[in-house]
mmCIF file of C-alpha atoms and ligand atoms in Angstrom:
data_model
loop_
_atom_site.group_PDB
_atom_site.id
_atom_site.type_symbol
_atom_site.label_atom_id
_atom_site.label_comp_id
_atom_site.label_asym_id
_atom_site.label_seq_id
_atom_site.Cartn_x
_atom_site.Cartn_y
_atom_site.Cartn_z
ATOM 1 C CA MET A 212 -206.146 -69.266 -34.140
ATOM 2 C CA ARG A 213 -204.044 -66.146 -34.109
ATOM 3 C CA ARG A 214 -201.377 -65.103 -36.593
ATOM 4 C CA TRP A 215 -198.463 -63.217 -35.073
ATOM 5 C CA PHE A 216 -195.927 -61.041 -36.840
ATOM 6 C CA TYR A 217 -193.818 -57.923 -36.393
ATOM 7 C CA ARG A 218 -194.852 -54.663 -38.024
ATOM 8 C CA CYS A 219 -192.889 -51.439 -38.306
ATOM 9 C CA PRO A 220 -195.117 -48.609 -37.095
ATOM 10 C CA GLN A 221 -193.004 -46.135 -39.071
ATOM 11 C CA CYS A 222 -193.292 -47.684 -42.569
ATOM 12 C CA GLY A 223 -195.708 -50.599 -42.212
ATOM 13 C CA ALA A 224 -193.229 -53.332 -43.288
ATOM 14 C CA GLU A 225 -193.993 -56.766 -41.829
ATOM 15 C CA TYR A 226 -191.576 -59.434 -40.608
ATOM 16 C CA LYS A 227 -191.652 -62.947 -39.195
ATOM 17 C CA ILE A 228 -191.066 -63.332 -35.469
ATOM 18 C CA GLU A 229 -187.835 -65.313 -35.588
ATOM 19 C CA PRO A 230 -184.258 -65.268 -34.231
ATOM 20 C CA GLY A 231 -182.024 -62.555 -35.702
ATOM 21 C CA ARG A 232 -184.888 -60.127 -36.382
ATOM 22 C CA TYR A 233 -184.738 -56.922 -34.357
ATOM 23 C CA LEU A 234 -185.255 -53.575 -36.173
ATOM 24 C CA CYS A 235 -187.005 -52.738 -39.469
ATOM 25 C CA ASP A 236 -184.644 -53.078 -42.467
ATOM 26 C CA HIS A 237 -186.038 -49.955 -44.123
ATOM 27 C CA CYS A 238 -186.017 -47.633 -41.090
ATOM 28 C CA ALA A 239 -182.963 -48.861 -39.129
ATOM 29 C CA PRO A 240 -180.461 -47.227 -41.546
ATOM 30 C CA ARG A 241 -181.675 -43.880 -40.164
ATOM 31 C CA ASN A 242 -180.193 -44.748 -36.757
ATOM 32 C CA ARG A 243 -177.413 -42.561 -35.442
ATOM 33 C CA PRO A 244 -176.136 -41.594 -31.994
ATOM 34 C CA GLY A 245 -178.250 -39.107 -30.059
ATOM 35 C CA ILE A 246 -181.688 -40.031 -31.418
ATOM 36 C CA PRO A 247 -184.228 -42.642 -30.241
ATOM 37 C CA LEU A 248 -184.049 -45.999 -32.033
ATOM 38 C CA GLN A 249 -185.608 -45.951 -35.495
ATOM 39 C CA GLY A 250 -187.422 -48.991 -36.857
ATOM 40 C CA VAL A 251 -188.475 -50.457 -33.495
ATOM 41 C CA LEU A 252 -190.951 -53.225 -34.367
ATOM 42 C CA GLU A 253 -194.322 -53.924 -32.824
ATOM 43 C CA CYS A 254 -195.812 -57.375 -32.186
ATOM 44 C CA VAL A 255 -199.138 -57.609 -33.981
ATOM 45 C CA TRP A 256 -201.763 -60.352 -33.971
ATOM 46 C CA GLU A 257 -204.648 -61.037 -36.290
ATOM 47 C CA GLY A 258 -207.432 -63.552 -36.074
ATOM 48 C CA ASP A 259 -209.283 -64.847 -33.044
ATOM 49 C CA SER A 260 -210.411 -61.832 -31.084
ATOM 50 C CA VAL A 261 -212.919 -63.626 -28.910
ATOM 51 C CA TRP A 262 -212.048 -63.425 -25.246
ATOM 52 C CA GLN A 263 -212.598 -66.740 -23.486
ATOM 53 C CA GLY A 264 -213.045 -65.501 -19.960
ATOM 54 C CA ASP A 265 -210.590 -64.644 -17.221
ATOM 55 C CA ASN A 266 -208.385 -67.603 -17.986
ATOM 56 C CA LYS A 267 -204.785 -66.352 -18.056
ATOM 57 C CA ALA A 268 -203.944 -68.743 -20.874
ATOM 58 C CA GLU A 269 -206.131 -66.567 -23.074
ATOM 59 C CA LEU A 270 -203.831 -63.603 -22.712
ATOM 60 C CA PRO A 271 -202.618 -63.076 -26.279
ATOM 61 C CA LEU A 272 -198.838 -63.570 -26.415
ATOM 62 C CA PRO A 273 -196.661 -64.430 -29.404
ATOM 63 C CA ILE A 274 -195.001 -67.470 -27.773
ATOM 64 C CA GLU A 275 -196.898 -70.591 -26.718
ATOM 65 C CA ARG A 276 -197.427 -71.149 -22.994
ATOM 66 C CA GLU A 277 -195.409 -74.366 -22.869
ATOM 67 C CA TYR A 278 -192.127 -72.474 -23.398
ATOM 68 C CA PHE A 279 -192.500 -70.099 -20.450
ATOM 69 C CA PRO A 280 -190.258 -70.939 -17.494
ATOM 70 C CA LYS A 281 -192.157 -71.993 -14.382
ATOM 71 C CA ILE A 282 -191.301 -68.962 -12.319
ATOM 72 C CA PRO A 283 -194.081 -66.780 -10.923
ATOM 73 C CA VAL A 284 -193.800 -63.581 -12.981
ATOM 74 C CA GLY A 285 -196.674 -61.103 -12.964
ATOM 75 C CA ASP A 286 -200.090 -61.570 -11.347
ATOM 76 C CA THR A 287 -198.856 -58.934 -8.942
ATOM 77 C CA PRO A 288 -201.165 -57.474 -6.298
ATOM 78 C CA LEU A 289 -203.252 -54.370 -6.854
ATOM 79 C CA TRP A 290 -203.247 -52.598 -3.518
ATOM 80 C CA ALA A 291 -206.151 -50.551 -2.164
ATOM 81 C CA PRO A 292 -204.153 -48.282 0.163
ATOM 82 C CA GLU A 293 -206.755 -47.187 2.712
ATOM 83 C CA ARG A 294 -204.700 -44.570 4.561
ATOM 84 C CA LEU A 295 -203.488 -42.877 1.375
ATOM 85 C CA ARG A 296 -207.002 -42.962 -0.034
ATOM 86 C CA ALA A 297 -208.311 -41.236 3.074
ATOM 87 C CA SER A 298 -205.542 -38.650 3.400
ATOM 88 C CA LEU A 299 -205.610 -37.717 -0.304
ATOM 89 C CA GLY A 300 -209.372 -38.017 -0.780
ATOM 90 C CA PHE A 301 -209.203 -40.472 -3.684
ATOM 91 C CA PRO A 302 -211.315 -43.527 -2.741
ATOM 92 C CA LYS A 303 -210.391 -45.308 -5.972
ATOM 93 C CA LEU A 304 -206.600 -45.001 -5.766
ATOM 94 C CA PHE A 305 -204.751 -48.264 -6.517
ATOM 95 C CA LEU A 306 -201.071 -49.248 -6.369
ATOM 96 C CA LYS A 307 -199.934 -51.920 -8.834
ATOM 97 C CA ASP A 308 -197.177 -53.643 -6.879
ATOM 98 C CA ASP A 309 -194.627 -54.958 -9.362
ATOM 99 C CA THR A 310 -191.925 -54.858 -6.709
ATOM 100 C CA CYS A 311 -192.947 -58.413 -5.850
ATOM 101 C CA ASN A 312 -191.881 -59.963 -9.153
ATOM 102 C CA PRO A 313 -189.135 -62.601 -8.702
ATOM 103 C CA SER A 314 -186.206 -60.189 -9.205
ATOM 104 C CA GLY A 315 -188.051 -57.258 -7.625
ATOM 105 C CA SER A 316 -188.951 -55.297 -10.742
ATOM 106 C CA TYR A 317 -191.362 -54.938 -13.648
ATOM 107 C CA LYS A 318 -188.528 -55.972 -16.016
ATOM 108 C CA ASP A 319 -189.318 -59.637 -15.244
ATOM 109 C CA ARG A 320 -192.382 -59.412 -17.477
ATOM 110 C CA ALA A 321 -190.158 -58.751 -20.511
ATOM 111 C CA SER A 322 -187.412 -61.213 -19.505
ATOM 112 C CA TRP A 323 -190.054 -63.911 -19.130
ATOM 113 C CA LEU A 324 -191.255 -63.554 -22.735
ATOM 114 C CA VAL A 325 -187.686 -63.301 -24.065
ATOM 115 C CA ALA A 326 -186.771 -66.493 -22.163
ATOM 116 C CA ALA A 327 -189.801 -68.278 -23.659
ATOM 117 C CA PHE A 328 -188.710 -67.141 -27.146
ATOM 118 C CA ALA A 329 -185.158 -68.445 -26.531
ATOM 119 C CA ARG A 330 -186.494 -71.814 -25.385
ATOM 120 C CA LYS A 331 -188.870 -72.111 -28.331
ATOM 121 C CA PHE A 332 -186.052 -71.543 -30.809
ATOM 122 C CA GLY A 333 -183.436 -73.565 -28.918
ATOM 123 C CA LEU A 334 -181.178 -70.583 -28.133
ATOM 124 C CA ASP A 335 -179.037 -71.042 -25.035
ATOM 125 C CA GLU A 336 -177.705 -67.557 -24.277
ATOM 126 C CA VAL A 337 -179.121 -64.055 -23.871
ATOM 127 C CA ALA A 338 -177.084 -60.824 -23.717
ATOM 128 C CA LEU A 339 -178.130 -57.324 -22.776
ATOM 129 C CA ALA A 340 -177.115 -53.878 -21.596
ATOM 130 C CA SER A 341 -178.874 -52.402 -18.621
ATOM 131 C CA THR A 342 -178.791 -49.721 -15.951
ATOM 132 C CA GLY A 343 -179.413 -52.489 -13.411
ATOM 133 C CA ASN A 344 -182.934 -53.873 -13.253
ATOM 134 C CA ALA A 345 -183.113 -55.410 -16.728
ATOM 135 C CA ALA A 346 -179.808 -57.174 -16.018
ATOM 136 C CA SER A 347 -180.825 -58.522 -12.619
ATOM 137 C CA SER A 348 -184.154 -59.546 -14.109
ATOM 138 C CA MET A 349 -182.733 -61.444 -17.094
ATOM 139 C CA ALA A 350 -180.182 -63.093 -14.801
ATOM 140 C CA CYS A 351 -183.010 -64.229 -12.504
ATOM 141 C CA ILE A 352 -185.338 -65.524 -15.238
ATOM 142 C CA GLY A 353 -182.335 -67.029 -17.044
ATOM 143 C CA ALA A 354 -181.468 -68.994 -13.894
ATOM 144 C CA ALA A 355 -184.998 -70.424 -13.788
ATOM 145 C CA SER A 356 -184.927 -71.235 -17.518
ATOM 146 C CA GLY A 357 -181.454 -72.747 -17.842
ATOM 147 C CA LEU A 358 -180.219 -69.920 -20.075
ATOM 148 C CA LYS A 359 -176.729 -68.438 -20.008
ATOM 149 C CA VAL A 360 -176.963 -64.679 -19.441
ATOM 150 C CA THR A 361 -174.289 -62.069 -20.223
ATOM 151 C CA VAL A 362 -174.888 -58.518 -19.039
ATOM 152 C CA PHE A 363 -173.140 -55.238 -19.825
ATOM 153 C CA LEU A 364 -173.585 -52.900 -16.903
ATOM 154 C CA PRO A 365 -172.129 -49.450 -16.179
ATOM 155 C CA LYS A 366 -169.830 -49.563 -13.114
ATOM 156 C CA THR A 367 -172.093 -46.959 -11.510
ATOM 157 C CA ALA A 368 -175.106 -49.312 -11.298
ATOM 158 C CA PRO A 369 -176.423 -49.687 -7.715
ATOM 159 C CA ILE A 370 -174.550 -52.382 -5.824
ATOM 160 C CA ALA A 371 -177.673 -54.421 -4.955
ATOM 161 C CA LYS A 372 -178.453 -54.864 -8.660
ATOM 162 C CA ARG A 373 -174.870 -55.910 -9.451
ATOM 163 C CA ILE A 374 -174.961 -58.444 -6.632
ATOM 164 C CA GLN A 375 -178.262 -59.831 -7.937
ATOM 165 C CA VAL A 376 -176.687 -60.404 -11.371
ATOM 166 C CA LEU A 377 -173.796 -62.372 -9.874
ATOM 167 C CA GLN A 378 -175.922 -64.184 -7.327
ATOM 168 C CA TYR A 379 -178.186 -65.543 -10.078
ATOM 169 C CA GLY A 380 -175.079 -66.845 -11.831
ATOM 170 C CA ALA A 381 -174.916 -64.508 -14.841
ATOM 171 C CA THR A 382 -171.713 -63.200 -16.438
ATOM 172 C CA LEU A 383 -171.157 -59.555 -15.556
ATOM 173 C CA LYS A 384 -169.193 -57.306 -17.921
ATOM 174 C CA GLU A 385 -168.629 -54.026 -16.128
ATOM 175 C CA VAL A 386 -168.555 -51.075 -18.493
ATOM 176 C CA ASP A 387 -166.475 -47.996 -17.884
ATOM 177 C CA GLY A 388 -169.017 -45.580 -19.284
ATOM 178 C CA THR A 389 -172.698 -44.823 -19.558
ATOM 179 C CA TYR A 390 -175.612 -47.050 -20.471
ATOM 180 C CA ASP A 391 -175.159 -45.909 -24.084
ATOM 181 C CA VAL A 392 -171.654 -47.378 -24.144
ATOM 182 C CA ALA A 393 -172.943 -50.590 -22.545
ATOM 183 C CA PHE A 394 -175.709 -50.734 -25.171
ATOM 184 C CA ASP A 395 -173.227 -50.487 -28.051
ATOM 185 C CA GLN A 396 -170.928 -53.095 -26.500
ATOM 186 C CA SER A 397 -173.764 -55.549 -25.962
ATOM 187 C CA ILE A 398 -175.007 -55.151 -29.562
ATOM 188 C CA ALA A 399 -171.468 -55.716 -30.847
ATOM 189 C CA TYR A 400 -171.248 -58.847 -28.671
ATOM 190 C CA SER A 401 -174.581 -60.190 -30.018
ATOM 191 C CA GLN A 402 -173.592 -59.432 -33.610
ATOM 192 C CA GLU A 403 -170.235 -61.211 -33.246
ATOM 193 C CA THR A 404 -171.599 -64.268 -31.457
ATOM 194 C CA GLY A 405 -175.199 -64.495 -32.704
ATOM 195 C CA VAL A 406 -176.381 -64.499 -29.077
ATOM 196 C CA LEU A 407 -179.992 -63.344 -28.573
ATOM 197 C CA SER A 408 -180.196 -59.689 -27.499
ATOM 198 C CA ARG A 409 -182.697 -58.631 -24.851
ATOM 199 C CA ASN A 410 -181.833 -54.969 -25.238
ATOM 200 C CA THR A 411 -184.815 -52.899 -24.330
ATOM 201 C CA ALA A 412 -186.884 -51.657 -27.337
ATOM 202 C CA TYR A 413 -184.315 -53.167 -29.742
ATOM 203 C CA ASN A 414 -185.844 -56.591 -29.097
ATOM 204 C CA PRO A 415 -189.588 -56.051 -29.800
ATOM 205 C CA LEU A 416 -190.527 -58.765 -27.296
ATOM 206 C CA THR A 417 -189.382 -56.477 -24.476
ATOM 207 C CA ILE A 418 -192.313 -54.200 -25.317
ATOM 208 C CA GLU A 419 -194.817 -57.000 -25.813
ATOM 209 C CA GLY A 420 -193.858 -58.737 -22.552
ATOM 210 C CA LYS A 421 -194.585 -55.572 -20.628
ATOM 211 C CA LYS A 422 -198.249 -55.464 -21.605
ATOM 212 C CA THR A 423 -199.373 -58.176 -19.198
ATOM 213 C CA SER A 424 -200.009 -55.871 -16.224
ATOM 214 C CA SER A 425 -202.797 -54.124 -18.167
ATOM 215 C CA PHE A 426 -204.660 -57.432 -18.409
ATOM 216 C CA GLU A 427 -204.249 -58.057 -14.690
ATOM 217 C CA ILE A 428 -205.536 -54.576 -13.848
ATOM 218 C CA ALA A 429 -208.506 -54.893 -16.220
ATOM 219 C CA ASN A 430 -209.383 -58.300 -14.767
ATOM 220 C CA GLU A 431 -209.609 -56.757 -11.310
ATOM 221 C CA ILE A 432 -211.136 -53.314 -11.818
ATOM 222 C CA GLY A 433 -211.970 -52.989 -15.515
ATOM 223 C CA CYS A 434 -210.433 -50.051 -17.339
ATOM 224 C CA PRO A 435 -209.036 -47.481 -14.878
ATOM 225 C CA ASP A 436 -209.671 -43.800 -15.605
ATOM 226 C CA ASN A 437 -206.005 -42.887 -15.077
ATOM 227 C CA ILE A 438 -202.719 -44.731 -15.021
ATOM 228 C CA PHE A 439 -199.358 -43.254 -13.973
ATOM 229 C CA VAL A 440 -196.304 -44.967 -15.480
ATOM 230 C CA PRO A 441 -192.692 -44.184 -14.467
ATOM 231 C CA THR A 442 -190.799 -43.693 -17.707
ATOM 232 C CA GLY A 443 -187.202 -43.773 -18.895
ATOM 233 C CA ASP A 444 -186.770 -45.480 -22.280
ATOM 234 C CA GLY A 445 -190.540 -45.704 -22.667
ATOM 235 C CA VAL A 446 -190.794 -49.486 -22.958
ATOM 236 C CA ILE A 447 -192.955 -50.102 -19.884
ATOM 237 C CA LEU A 448 -195.202 -47.271 -21.047
ATOM 238 C CA ALA A 449 -195.477 -48.705 -24.569
ATOM 239 C CA GLY A 450 -196.186 -52.154 -23.102
ATOM 240 C CA VAL A 451 -198.919 -50.849 -20.807
ATOM 241 C CA ILE A 452 -200.517 -48.980 -23.721
ATOM 242 C CA LYS A 453 -200.305 -52.111 -25.917
ATOM 243 C CA GLY A 454 -202.057 -54.108 -23.207
ATOM 244 C CA PHE A 455 -204.994 -51.718 -23.140
ATOM 245 C CA GLU A 456 -205.087 -51.587 -26.958
ATOM 246 C CA ASP A 457 -205.356 -55.389 -27.001
ATOM 247 C CA LEU A 458 -208.094 -55.310 -24.369
ATOM 248 C CA LEU A 459 -210.024 -52.857 -26.529
ATOM 249 C CA LYS A 460 -209.538 -55.061 -29.595
ATOM 250 C CA LEU A 461 -210.819 -58.041 -27.599
ATOM 251 C CA GLY A 462 -213.900 -56.097 -26.523
ATOM 252 C CA ARG A 463 -212.912 -56.376 -22.866
ATOM 253 C CA ILE A 464 -212.908 -52.618 -22.293
ATOM 254 C CA GLU A 465 -214.741 -49.797 -24.047
ATOM 255 C CA LYS A 466 -212.226 -46.974 -23.773
ATOM 256 C CA LEU A 467 -208.564 -46.477 -22.952
ATOM 257 C CA PRO A 468 -207.330 -45.014 -19.658
ATOM 258 C CA ARG A 469 -205.772 -41.556 -19.523
ATOM 259 C CA PHE A 470 -202.048 -42.296 -19.738
ATOM 260 C CA TRP A 471 -199.809 -40.161 -17.520
ATOM 261 C CA VAL A 472 -196.109 -40.208 -18.418
ATOM 262 C CA ALA A 473 -194.151 -39.769 -15.174
ATOM 263 C CA GLN A 474 -190.535 -38.651 -15.513
ATOM 264 C CA ALA A 475 -187.866 -37.114 -13.328
ATOM 265 C CA GLU A 476 -187.243 -33.417 -13.901
ATOM 266 C CA GLY A 477 -183.579 -34.311 -14.437
ATOM 267 C CA SER A 478 -184.404 -36.830 -17.190
ATOM 268 C CA SER A 479 -187.547 -35.853 -19.024
ATOM 269 C CA ALA A 480 -186.917 -36.424 -22.739
ATOM 270 C CA ILE A 481 -190.303 -38.012 -23.484
ATOM 271 C CA VAL A 482 -192.321 -35.425 -21.553
ATOM 272 C CA ARG A 483 -190.422 -32.652 -23.356
ATOM 273 C CA ALA A 484 -190.997 -34.301 -26.730
ATOM 274 C CA LEU A 485 -194.698 -34.627 -25.929
ATOM 275 C CA ARG A 486 -194.766 -30.834 -25.594
ATOM 276 C CA THR A 487 -192.542 -29.917 -28.538
ATOM 277 C CA GLY A 488 -192.907 -32.883 -30.905
ATOM 278 C CA VAL A 489 -189.134 -33.446 -31.152
ATOM 279 C CA PHE A 490 -186.423 -35.177 -29.138
ATOM 280 C CA GLU A 491 -183.551 -33.028 -27.954
ATOM 281 C CA PRO A 492 -180.792 -34.900 -26.163
ATOM 282 C CA ARG A 493 -179.898 -33.452 -22.775
ATOM 283 C CA PRO A 494 -177.636 -35.098 -20.185
ATOM 284 C CA SER A 495 -179.728 -36.565 -17.410
ATOM 285 C CA ASN A 496 -179.188 -36.297 -13.711
ATOM 286 C CA THR A 497 -181.615 -37.732 -11.183
ATOM 287 C CA VAL A 498 -181.759 -39.843 -8.043
ATOM 288 C CA ALA A 499 -184.209 -42.072 -9.946
ATOM 289 C CA ASP A 500 -181.556 -44.267 -11.456
ATOM 290 C CA SER A 501 -183.769 -46.663 -13.464
ATOM 291 C CA ILE A 502 -185.457 -43.843 -15.375
ATOM 292 C CA SER A 503 -182.314 -41.795 -15.972
ATOM 293 C CA VAL A 504 -181.939 -41.864 -19.744
ATOM 294 C CA ASP A 505 -180.368 -39.261 -22.057
ATOM 295 C CA VAL A 506 -181.908 -40.585 -25.270
ATOM 296 C CA PRO A 507 -184.986 -42.756 -24.725
ATOM 297 C CA ARG A 508 -184.516 -45.885 -26.858
ATOM 298 C CA ASN A 509 -188.237 -46.318 -27.433
ATOM 299 C CA GLY A 510 -188.930 -42.598 -27.730
ATOM 300 C CA SER A 511 -190.120 -42.456 -31.342
ATOM 301 C CA PHE A 512 -192.279 -45.564 -31.004
ATOM 302 C CA VAL A 513 -194.025 -44.421 -27.839
ATOM 303 C CA LEU A 514 -194.366 -40.739 -28.745
ATOM 304 C CA ALA A 515 -196.594 -41.619 -31.707
ATOM 305 C CA LYS A 516 -198.912 -43.540 -29.369
ATOM 306 C CA LEU A 517 -198.892 -40.830 -26.720
ATOM 307 C CA GLN A 518 -199.880 -38.246 -29.312
ATOM 308 C CA ARG A 519 -202.614 -40.495 -30.704
ATOM 309 C CA TYR A 520 -204.151 -40.972 -27.256
ATOM 310 C CA ASP A 521 -203.660 -37.460 -25.949
ATOM 311 C CA ALA A 522 -201.465 -38.622 -23.057
ATOM 312 C CA GLN A 523 -200.298 -36.228 -20.349
ATOM 313 C CA GLY A 524 -196.694 -35.642 -19.274
ATOM 314 C CA VAL A 525 -195.619 -34.773 -15.713
ATOM 315 C CA THR A 526 -192.220 -34.413 -14.083
ATOM 316 C CA ALA A 527 -191.085 -34.466 -10.451
ATOM 317 C CA SER A 528 -187.890 -33.120 -8.906
ATOM 318 C CA ASP A 529 -185.559 -35.347 -6.904
ATOM 319 C CA ALA A 530 -186.798 -33.737 -3.672
ATOM 320 C CA GLU A 531 -190.397 -34.428 -4.668
ATOM 321 C CA ILE A 532 -189.515 -38.017 -5.594
ATOM 322 C CA LEU A 533 -187.824 -38.730 -2.259
ATOM 323 C CA ALA A 534 -190.658 -37.072 -0.299
ATOM 324 C CA ALA A 535 -193.199 -39.127 -2.261
ATOM 325 C CA GLN A 536 -191.165 -42.288 -1.678
ATOM 326 C CA ARG A 537 -191.297 -41.666 2.076
ATOM 327 C CA MET A 538 -194.997 -40.822 2.064
ATOM 328 C CA LEU A 539 -195.813 -43.944 0.066
ATOM 329 C CA SER A 540 -193.778 -46.175 2.392
ATOM 330 C CA SER A 541 -195.028 -44.685 5.634
ATOM 331 C CA GLN A 542 -198.702 -44.438 4.644
ATOM 332 C CA SER A 543 -199.169 -47.620 2.632
ATOM 333 C CA GLY A 544 -196.398 -50.019 3.630
ATOM 334 C CA LEU A 545 -195.003 -50.226 0.112
ATOM 335 C CA PHE A 546 -191.314 -49.315 -0.237
ATOM 336 C CA ALA A 547 -190.599 -48.636 -3.913
ATOM 337 C CA GLU A 548 -187.362 -47.480 -5.526
ATOM 338 C CA PRO A 549 -187.058 -43.802 -6.541
ATOM 339 C CA SER A 550 -188.035 -44.430 -10.196
ATOM 340 C CA SER A 551 -191.344 -45.912 -9.071
ATOM 341 C CA ALA A 552 -191.825 -43.254 -6.420
ATOM 342 C CA CYS A 553 -191.579 -40.759 -9.286
ATOM 343 C CA ALA A 554 -194.918 -42.065 -10.599
ATOM 344 C CA PHE A 555 -196.492 -41.432 -7.203
ATOM 345 C CA ALA A 556 -194.833 -38.004 -6.946
ATOM 346 C CA CYS A 557 -196.259 -37.098 -10.351
ATOM 347 C CA PHE A 558 -199.737 -38.186 -9.262
ATOM 348 C CA LEU A 559 -199.415 -35.975 -6.158
ATOM 349 C CA LYS A 560 -198.425 -33.031 -8.366
ATOM 350 C CA VAL A 561 -201.406 -33.212 -10.710
ATOM 351 C CA ARG A 562 -204.063 -34.583 -8.395
ATOM 352 C CA ASP A 563 -205.972 -31.288 -8.395
ATOM 353 C CA ARG A 564 -206.634 -31.879 -12.100
ATOM 354 C CA ILE A 565 -208.254 -35.283 -11.489
ATOM 355 C CA PRO A 566 -211.885 -35.680 -10.309
ATOM 356 C CA HIS A 567 -211.897 -37.406 -6.913
ATOM 357 C CA ASP A 568 -214.309 -40.129 -7.967
ATOM 358 C CA GLU A 569 -212.063 -41.321 -10.816
ATOM 359 C CA SER A 570 -209.967 -44.460 -10.493
ATOM 360 C CA ILE A 571 -206.196 -44.080 -10.490
ATOM 361 C CA VAL A 572 -203.561 -46.772 -10.831
ATOM 362 C CA VAL A 573 -199.970 -45.893 -9.918
ATOM 363 C CA MET A 574 -197.518 -48.376 -11.428
ATOM 364 C CA LEU A 575 -194.832 -49.231 -8.864
ATOM 365 C CA THR A 576 -192.116 -50.953 -10.803
ATOM 366 C CA GLY A 577 -189.191 -51.718 -8.504
ATOM 367 C CA SER A 578 -188.429 -52.597 -4.886
ATOM 368 C CA GLY A 579 -187.006 -49.885 -2.640
ATOM 369 C CA LEU A 580 -184.353 -52.288 -1.366
ATOM 370 C CA LYS A 581 -182.704 -52.358 -4.792
ATOM 371 C CA ASP A 582 -181.478 -48.781 -4.542
ATOM 372 C CA ILE A 583 -181.297 -47.393 -1.022
ATOM 373 C CA LYS A 584 -178.900 -44.458 -1.466
ATOM 374 C CA GLY A 585 -181.594 -41.824 -2.061
ATOM 375 C CA ALA A 586 -183.731 -42.935 0.867
ATOM 376 C CA GLN A 587 -180.627 -43.214 3.055
ATOM 377 C CA ALA A 588 -179.712 -39.594 2.384
ATOM 378 C CA ALA A 589 -183.303 -38.380 2.669
ATOM 379 C CA LEU A 590 -183.566 -40.026 6.094
ATOM 380 C CA GLY A 591 -180.451 -38.127 7.173
ATOM 381 C CA LEU A 592 -178.333 -41.281 7.529
ATOM 382 C CA ASP A 593 -174.634 -41.263 6.725
ATOM 383 C CA THR A 594 -174.437 -42.605 3.174
ATOM 384 C CA LYS A 595 -170.915 -43.920 3.741
ATOM 385 C CA ILE A 596 -172.234 -46.526 6.136
ATOM 386 C CA ASN A 597 -173.025 -50.019 4.863
ATOM 387 C CA VAL A 598 -173.105 -49.323 1.142
HETATM 388 C C1 PLP B 5 -186.682 -49.826 -16.332
HETATM 389 C C2 PLP B 5 -187.499 -49.267 -15.225
HETATM 390 C C3 PLP B 5 -188.418 -48.226 -15.408
HETATM 391 C C4 PLP B 5 -188.599 -47.518 -16.716
HETATM 392 O O1 PLP B 5 -188.910 -48.318 -17.795
HETATM 393 P P1 PLP B 5 -188.623 -47.825 -19.270
HETATM 394 O O2 PLP B 5 -189.127 -48.906 -20.106
HETATM 395 O O3 PLP B 5 -187.145 -47.585 -19.376
HETATM 396 O O4 PLP B 5 -189.375 -46.541 -19.459
HETATM 397 C C5 PLP B 5 -189.166 -47.807 -14.333
HETATM 398 N N1 PLP B 5 -189.014 -48.354 -13.128
HETATM 399 C C6 PLP B 5 -188.137 -49.355 -12.901
HETATM 400 C C7 PLP B 5 -188.001 -49.916 -11.530
HETATM 401 C C8 PLP B 5 -187.354 -49.841 -13.942
HETATM 402 O O5 PLP B 5 -186.480 -50.811 -13.689
#
């Protein structure tokens, strides 16, 4: 038996996992515009720490299996890209291909757990703000689960992601403003209506749901020496770290990987904070749309973990991202969106610092077909055509 609860990493307060609970009551009053969310809660479990084998049902999650919608989220392939391995001289390079989740991105892992939570507690609607992928993901998983989904999306979100939202039958509220404006509008909507919020970091299950890839990786190759994670708000990163922490607690691995935080040069708040210890808001500008974030929502939460584990920060320019995207596609066959390609670009930048016999996992989080503008321009095609 396991006991599950939320704990605030900032003050240690504990809460029940139940509808209506998002941030820590003691720390949330410190929230104000321009800083990462305060009082983001962590899912914690106590009790049975005996691992029962490779059975997926043993993966510790706070919602019982029976509530998960029957849609194939996760269990994504770990590629062994032979041509890249040979050309770069890293025989243990792996690509974790989360582009093949149902909606084409890593976000499905979080939406899946949030949908299970909604079904357990009999909630029939989920609302969220997004830059694109979280919205298309929740719309997709919501369609499979019979949940109504309302999304707040900036008008500038890539067209493919907007079409996904509508195609899956969700309600699209287009926001004339940035993701921050969409975030505030979606919270106001949830507070007025009592609808479950899937806002990233704000709902602690979004972090917990994103830990499952670590279990899949460990099942296949044990603990990798290095893992590169493309990072915007820092929720995927926090989820991946949580997964390896759980694996350690379960005695499945003996050490943690070296965590590499991959960000775009034009949106690098977490990497900068890793160097200086503080968050300074700076307007972001990058081709890597899904990791373009002025103030990382999960910044405070994840920075504490990054400092504890001596994580490394790397950034790549837009030119480096697009070149890496092309190299990845043409030498492995995997076409990932620019945010994901940023993780590969960051690996290319620091590879001289990594011994060649070490294992490396590059987390590829979104399909290239979701956001083609960057690739279109980099290929020299007229970007006015067919978009
Ligand atoms: C959301 C997203 C990321 C970044 O995740 P964060 O939790 O915001 O750091 C990376 N890649 C893709 C494709 C995404 O959709």
